[in-house]
PDB file of C-alpha atoms in Angstrom:
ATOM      1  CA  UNK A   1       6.665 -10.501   6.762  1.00 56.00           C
ATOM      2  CA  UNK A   2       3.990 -12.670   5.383  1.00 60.00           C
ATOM      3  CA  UNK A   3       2.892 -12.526   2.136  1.00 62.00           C
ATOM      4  CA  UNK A   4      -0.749 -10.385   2.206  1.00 59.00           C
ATOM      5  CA  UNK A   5      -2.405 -11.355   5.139  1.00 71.00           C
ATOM      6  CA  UNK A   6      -6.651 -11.444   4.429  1.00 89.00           C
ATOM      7  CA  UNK A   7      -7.099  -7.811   6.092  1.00 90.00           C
ATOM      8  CA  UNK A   8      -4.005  -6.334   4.008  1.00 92.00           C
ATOM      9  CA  UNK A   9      -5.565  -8.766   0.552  1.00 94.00           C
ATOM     10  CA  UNK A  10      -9.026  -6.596   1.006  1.00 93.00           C
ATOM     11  CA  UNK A  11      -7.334  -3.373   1.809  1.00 93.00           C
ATOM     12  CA  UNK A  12      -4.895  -3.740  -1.592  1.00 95.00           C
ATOM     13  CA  UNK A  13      -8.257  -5.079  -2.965  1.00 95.00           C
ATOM     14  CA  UNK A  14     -10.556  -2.490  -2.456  1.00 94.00           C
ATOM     15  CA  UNK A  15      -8.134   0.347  -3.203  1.00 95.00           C
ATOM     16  CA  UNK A  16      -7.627  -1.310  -6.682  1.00 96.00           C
ATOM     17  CA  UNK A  17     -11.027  -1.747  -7.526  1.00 95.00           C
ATOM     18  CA  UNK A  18     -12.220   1.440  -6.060  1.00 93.00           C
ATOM     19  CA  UNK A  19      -9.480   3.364  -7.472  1.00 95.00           C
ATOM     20  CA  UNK A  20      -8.755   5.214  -4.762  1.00 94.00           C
ATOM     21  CA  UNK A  21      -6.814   5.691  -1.888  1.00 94.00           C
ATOM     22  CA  UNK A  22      -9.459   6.534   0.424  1.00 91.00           C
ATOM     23  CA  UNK A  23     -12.271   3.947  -0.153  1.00 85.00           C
ATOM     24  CA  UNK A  24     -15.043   4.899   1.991  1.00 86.00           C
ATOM     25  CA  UNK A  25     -18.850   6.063   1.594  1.00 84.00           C
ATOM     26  CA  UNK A  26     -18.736   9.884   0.805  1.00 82.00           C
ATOM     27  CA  UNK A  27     -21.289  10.219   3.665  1.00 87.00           C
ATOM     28  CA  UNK A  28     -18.505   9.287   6.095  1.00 89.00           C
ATOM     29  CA  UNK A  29     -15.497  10.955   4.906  1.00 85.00           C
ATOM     30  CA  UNK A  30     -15.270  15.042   3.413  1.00 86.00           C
ATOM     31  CA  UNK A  31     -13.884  15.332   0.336  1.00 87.00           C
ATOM     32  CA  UNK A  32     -12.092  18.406  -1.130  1.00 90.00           C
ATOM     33  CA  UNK A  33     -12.906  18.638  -4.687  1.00 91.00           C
ATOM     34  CA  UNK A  34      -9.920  20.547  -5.359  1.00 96.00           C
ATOM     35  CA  UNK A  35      -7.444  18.069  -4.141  1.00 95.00           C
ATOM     36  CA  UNK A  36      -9.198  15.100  -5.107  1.00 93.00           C
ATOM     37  CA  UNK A  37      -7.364  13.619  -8.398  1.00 94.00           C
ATOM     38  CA  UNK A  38      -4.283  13.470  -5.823  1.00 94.00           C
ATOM     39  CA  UNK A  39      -5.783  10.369  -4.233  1.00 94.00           C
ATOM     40  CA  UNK A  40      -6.939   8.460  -7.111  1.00 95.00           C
ATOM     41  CA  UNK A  41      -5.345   4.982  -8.032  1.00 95.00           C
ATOM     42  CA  UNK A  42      -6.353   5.436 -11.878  1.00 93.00           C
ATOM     43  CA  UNK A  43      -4.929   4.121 -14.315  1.00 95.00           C
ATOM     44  CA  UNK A  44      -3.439   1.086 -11.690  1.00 96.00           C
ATOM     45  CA  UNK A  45       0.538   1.847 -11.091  1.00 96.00           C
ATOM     46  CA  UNK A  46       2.647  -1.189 -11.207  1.00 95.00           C
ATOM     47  CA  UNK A  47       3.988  -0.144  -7.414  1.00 96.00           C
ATOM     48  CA  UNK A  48       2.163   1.210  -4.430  1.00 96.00           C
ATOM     49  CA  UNK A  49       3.674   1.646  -0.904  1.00 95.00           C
ATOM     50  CA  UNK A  50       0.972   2.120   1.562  1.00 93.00           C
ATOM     51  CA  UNK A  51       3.139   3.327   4.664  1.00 88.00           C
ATOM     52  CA  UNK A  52       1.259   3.011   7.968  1.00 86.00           C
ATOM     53  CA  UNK A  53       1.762   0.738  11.560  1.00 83.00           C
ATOM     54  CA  UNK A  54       0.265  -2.245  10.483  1.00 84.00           C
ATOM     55  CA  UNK A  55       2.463  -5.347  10.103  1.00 86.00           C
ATOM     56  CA  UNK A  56       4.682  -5.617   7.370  1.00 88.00           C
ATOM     57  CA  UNK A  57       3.113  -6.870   3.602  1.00 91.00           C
ATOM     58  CA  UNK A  58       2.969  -7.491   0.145  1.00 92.00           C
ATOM     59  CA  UNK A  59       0.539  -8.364  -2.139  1.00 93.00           C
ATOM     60  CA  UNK A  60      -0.043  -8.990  -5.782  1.00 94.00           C
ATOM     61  CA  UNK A  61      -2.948  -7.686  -6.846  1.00 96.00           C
ATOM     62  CA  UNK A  62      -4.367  -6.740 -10.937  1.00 95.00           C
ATOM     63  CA  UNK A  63      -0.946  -6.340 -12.361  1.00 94.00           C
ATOM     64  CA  UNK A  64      -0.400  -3.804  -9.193  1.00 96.00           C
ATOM     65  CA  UNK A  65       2.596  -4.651  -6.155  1.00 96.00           C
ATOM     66  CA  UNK A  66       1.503  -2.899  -3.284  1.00 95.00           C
ATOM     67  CA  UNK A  67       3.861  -3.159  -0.234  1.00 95.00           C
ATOM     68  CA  UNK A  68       3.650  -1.809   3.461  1.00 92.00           C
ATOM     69  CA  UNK A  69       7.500  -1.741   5.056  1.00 88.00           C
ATOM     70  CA  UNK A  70       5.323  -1.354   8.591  1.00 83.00           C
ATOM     71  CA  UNK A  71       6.931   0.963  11.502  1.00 80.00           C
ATOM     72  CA  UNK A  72      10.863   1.410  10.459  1.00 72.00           C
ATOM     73  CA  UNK A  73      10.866   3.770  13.863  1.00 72.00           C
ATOM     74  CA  UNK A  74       9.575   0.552  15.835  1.00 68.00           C
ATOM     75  CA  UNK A  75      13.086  -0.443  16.751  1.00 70.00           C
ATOM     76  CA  UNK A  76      13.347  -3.240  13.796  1.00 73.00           C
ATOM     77  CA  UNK A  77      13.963  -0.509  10.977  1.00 80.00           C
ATOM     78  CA  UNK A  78      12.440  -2.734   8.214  1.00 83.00           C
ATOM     79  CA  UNK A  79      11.858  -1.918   4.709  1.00 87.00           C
ATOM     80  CA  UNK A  80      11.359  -2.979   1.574  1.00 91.00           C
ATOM     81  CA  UNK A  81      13.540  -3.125  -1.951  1.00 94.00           C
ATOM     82  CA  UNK A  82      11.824  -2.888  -4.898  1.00 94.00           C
ATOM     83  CA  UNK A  83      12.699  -4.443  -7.814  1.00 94.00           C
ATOM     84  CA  UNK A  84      10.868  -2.459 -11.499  1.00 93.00           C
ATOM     85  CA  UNK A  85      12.483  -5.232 -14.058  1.00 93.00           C
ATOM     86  CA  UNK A  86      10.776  -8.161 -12.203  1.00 93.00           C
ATOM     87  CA  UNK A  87       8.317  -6.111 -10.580  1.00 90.00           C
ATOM     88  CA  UNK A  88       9.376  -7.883  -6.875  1.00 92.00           C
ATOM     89  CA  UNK A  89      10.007  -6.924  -3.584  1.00 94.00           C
ATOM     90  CA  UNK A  90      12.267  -7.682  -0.889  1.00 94.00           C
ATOM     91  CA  UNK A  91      12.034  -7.358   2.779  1.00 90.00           C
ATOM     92  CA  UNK A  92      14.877  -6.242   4.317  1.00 89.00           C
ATOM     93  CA  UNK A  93      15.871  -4.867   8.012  1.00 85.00           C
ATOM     94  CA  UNK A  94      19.176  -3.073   9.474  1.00 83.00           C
ATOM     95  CA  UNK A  95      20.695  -5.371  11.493  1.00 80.00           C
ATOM     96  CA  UNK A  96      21.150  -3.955  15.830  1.00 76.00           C
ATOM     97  CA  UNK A  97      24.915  -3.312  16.245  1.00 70.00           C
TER      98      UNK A  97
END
């Protein structure tokens, strides 16, 4: 996977310095008050594993490792080790039989 592509560096970005893991305009998305505090990214956690279909990631951002493993149903079954005492990652796949 490559290391932080520009669109996954302003996602990891913007989540960081928003503090949140939904960083749009209120006036686009609703927010439930009640459920709120679930999403924020406050104080910054030394991991964060945003899971979704886009290519696989990492990026170092404010003190913060944020990986994506990508699609692990897409056939390739990808993921990612993490490592807390150096604070690293690894990409790793299970090999087709």
């Amino acid at each position: 996977p490559e290391e932080g592509t520009d669109v996954a560096k302003h996602l990891v970005r913007t989540i960081i310095d928003q503090g949140h893991l939904c960083p749009l305009p209120q006036r686009i998305r609703p927010v439930y008050w009640a459920y709120d505090h679930a999403m924020r990214v406050y104080p910054v956690p030394d991991v964060l594993v945003l899971a979704d279909r886009f290519d696989a990631y990492s990026v170092n951002y404010e003190k913060c490792h944020c990986v994506n493993p990508g699609e692990f149903s897409s056939g390739e079954f990808s993921f990612f080790m993490y490592y807390p005492v150096s604070r690293t990652s690894q990409y790793s796949k299970i090999p087709k039989s």
